[in-house]
Short mmCIF file of the C-alpha atoms (twelve columns), coordinates in Angstrom:
data_MODEL
# 
_entry.id   MODEL 
# 
loop_
_atom_site.group_PDB 
_atom_site.id 
_atom_site.type_symbol 
_atom_site.label_atom_id 
_atom_site.label_alt_id 
_atom_site.label_comp_id 
_atom_site.label_asym_id 
_atom_site.label_seq_id 
_atom_site.Cartn_x 
_atom_site.Cartn_y 
_atom_site.Cartn_z 
_atom_site.pdbx_PDB_model_num 
ATOM 1  C CA . VAL A 1  -37.092 1.626   26.087 1 
ATOM 2  C CA . THR A 2  -39.975 1.090   28.475 1 
ATOM 3  C CA . ALA A 3  -39.823 -2.684  28.014 1 
ATOM 4  C CA . ASP A 4  -36.382 -2.746  29.635 1 
ATOM 5  C CA . ASN A 5  -37.676 -0.901  32.699 1 
ATOM 6  C CA . LEU A 6  -40.654 -3.245  32.918 1 
ATOM 7  C CA . GLY A 7  -38.255 -6.185  32.792 1 
ATOM 8  C CA . VAL A 8  -36.475 -4.842  35.858 1 
ATOM 9  C CA . VAL A 9  -39.749 -4.223  37.718 1 
ATOM 10 C CA . TYR A 10 -41.183 -7.652  36.920 1 
ATOM 11 C CA . GLY A 11 -37.938 -9.499  37.536 1 
ATOM 12 C CA . TYR A 12 -36.661 -7.894  40.705 1 
ATOM 13 C CA . TYR A 13 -39.610 -6.217  42.420 1 
ATOM 14 C CA . LEU A 14 -42.740 -8.151  41.447 1 
ATOM 15 C CA . HIS A 15 -40.928 -11.512 41.149 1 
ATOM 16 C CA . GLU A 16 -42.582 -12.446 37.868 1 
ATOM 17 C CA . PRO A 17 -39.652 -13.796 35.849 1 
ATOM 18 C CA . LYS A 18 -41.717 -14.842 32.802 1 
ATOM 19 C CA . LYS A 19 -43.020 -11.291 32.333 1 
ATOM 20 C CA . ALA A 20 -39.529 -9.937  32.970 1 
ATOM 21 C CA . GLU A 21 -38.100 -12.225 30.297 1 
ATOM 22 C CA . GLN A 22 -40.779 -11.172 27.791 1 
ATOM 23 C CA . ASN A 23 -40.045 -7.496  28.365 1 
ATOM 24 C CA . PHE A 24 -36.272 -7.884  28.190 1 
ATOM 25 C CA . LEU A 25 -36.645 -9.830  24.933 1 
ATOM 26 C CA . LEU A 26 -38.842 -7.076  23.536 1 
ATOM 27 C CA . ALA A 27 -36.261 -4.462  24.526 1 
ATOM 28 C CA . ILE A 28 -33.565 -6.480  22.728 1 
ATOM 29 C CA . LYS A 29 -35.777 -6.836  19.661 1 
ATOM 30 C CA . LEU A 30 -36.317 -3.064  19.575 1 
ATOM 31 C CA . GLU A 31 -32.648 -2.208  20.141 1 
ATOM 32 C CA . PRO A 32 -30.524 -5.267  19.326 1 
ATOM 33 C CA . ASP A 33 -27.253 -3.318  19.405 1 
ATOM 34 C CA . VAL A 34 -27.472 -2.179  23.050 1 
ATOM 35 C CA . THR A 35 -25.161 -4.332  25.176 1 
ATOM 36 C CA . TYR A 36 -26.657 -3.740  28.597 1 
ATOM 37 C CA . ARG A 37 -30.018 -5.131  27.481 1 
ATOM 38 C CA . TYR A 38 -28.347 -8.510  26.979 1 
ATOM 39 C CA . LEU A 39 -26.568 -8.166  30.310 1 
ATOM 40 C CA . ARG A 40 -29.811 -7.559  32.185 1 
ATOM 41 C CA . LEU A 41 -31.480 -10.594 30.641 1 
ATOM 42 C CA . PHE A 42 -28.329 -12.642 31.243 1 
ATOM 43 C CA . GLU A 43 -28.552 -11.775 34.945 1 
ATOM 44 C CA . LEU A 44 -32.218 -12.776 35.026 1 
ATOM 45 C CA . TYR A 45 -31.425 -16.116 33.364 1 
ATOM 46 C CA . THR A 46 -28.424 -16.725 35.606 1 
ATOM 47 C CA . TYR A 47 -29.581 -15.576 39.047 1 
ATOM 48 C CA . ILE A 48 -33.376 -15.663 38.989 1 
ATOM 49 C CA . ILE A 49 -34.453 -18.286 36.438 1 
ATOM 50 C CA . LYS A 50 -31.214 -20.292 36.819 1 
ATOM 51 C CA . ASP A 51 -31.150 -21.458 33.198 1 
ATOM 52 C CA . THR A 52 -27.581 -21.627 31.906 1 
ATOM 53 C CA . ALA A 53 -28.661 -22.847 28.457 1 
ATOM 54 C CA . LYS A 54 -30.828 -19.770 27.930 1 
ATOM 55 C CA . ALA A 55 -28.053 -17.529 29.249 1 
ATOM 56 C CA . LYS A 56 -25.554 -19.045 26.837 1 
ATOM 57 C CA . ALA A 57 -27.925 -18.786 23.857 1 
ATOM 58 C CA . LEU A 58 -28.624 -15.158 24.727 1 
ATOM 59 C CA . LEU A 59 -24.936 -14.270 24.804 1 
ATOM 60 C CA . GLU A 60 -24.421 -15.969 21.449 1 
ATOM 61 C CA . ARG A 61 -27.340 -13.980 20.049 1 
ATOM 62 C CA . GLY A 62 -25.834 -10.808 21.478 1 
ATOM 63 C CA . LEU A 63 -22.507 -11.528 19.829 1 
ATOM 64 C CA . GLN A 64 -24.260 -11.964 16.500 1 
ATOM 65 C CA . ALA A 65 -25.856 -8.545  16.898 1 
ATOM 66 C CA . ILE A 66 -22.741 -6.900  18.354 1 
ATOM 67 C CA . PRO A 67 -19.724 -8.887  17.046 1 
ATOM 68 C CA . GLY A 68 -16.715 -8.943  19.344 1 
ATOM 69 C CA . GLU A 69 -18.459 -7.193  22.261 1 
ATOM 70 C CA . PRO A 70 -15.972 -7.829  25.106 1 
ATOM 71 C CA . SER A 71 -18.400 -8.135  28.015 1 
ATOM 72 C CA . LEU A 72 -20.635 -10.605 26.170 1 
ATOM 73 C CA . LYS A 73 -17.632 -12.574 24.977 1 
ATOM 74 C CA . GLU A 74 -16.146 -12.752 28.473 1 
ATOM 75 C CA . LEU A 75 -19.413 -13.940 30.022 1 
ATOM 76 C CA . LEU A 76 -19.837 -16.574 27.326 1 
ATOM 77 C CA . GLU A 77 -16.326 -17.879 27.953 1 
ATOM 78 C CA . SER A 78 -17.063 -18.068 31.684 1 
ATOM 79 C CA . LEU A 79 -19.971 -20.452 31.002 1 
ATOM 80 C CA . HIS A 80 -17.783 -23.071 29.288 1 
# 
């Protein structure tokens, strides 16, 4: 999905986190069952935007879309 690639470009190369977030969210909307899309947005929330509440909500959303996904579950547990 192009939106995922744009999220990477905006987030890590152009340093425009709002546009990165929008594109990652679009990528998740288009393919809600792809784990790494959640992981990329989680990293943006955690390391660039520094918003733990958004990161936690995202992981919970990911677990609704992909129940029991180990990597999402593990990251969520690490935030508690």
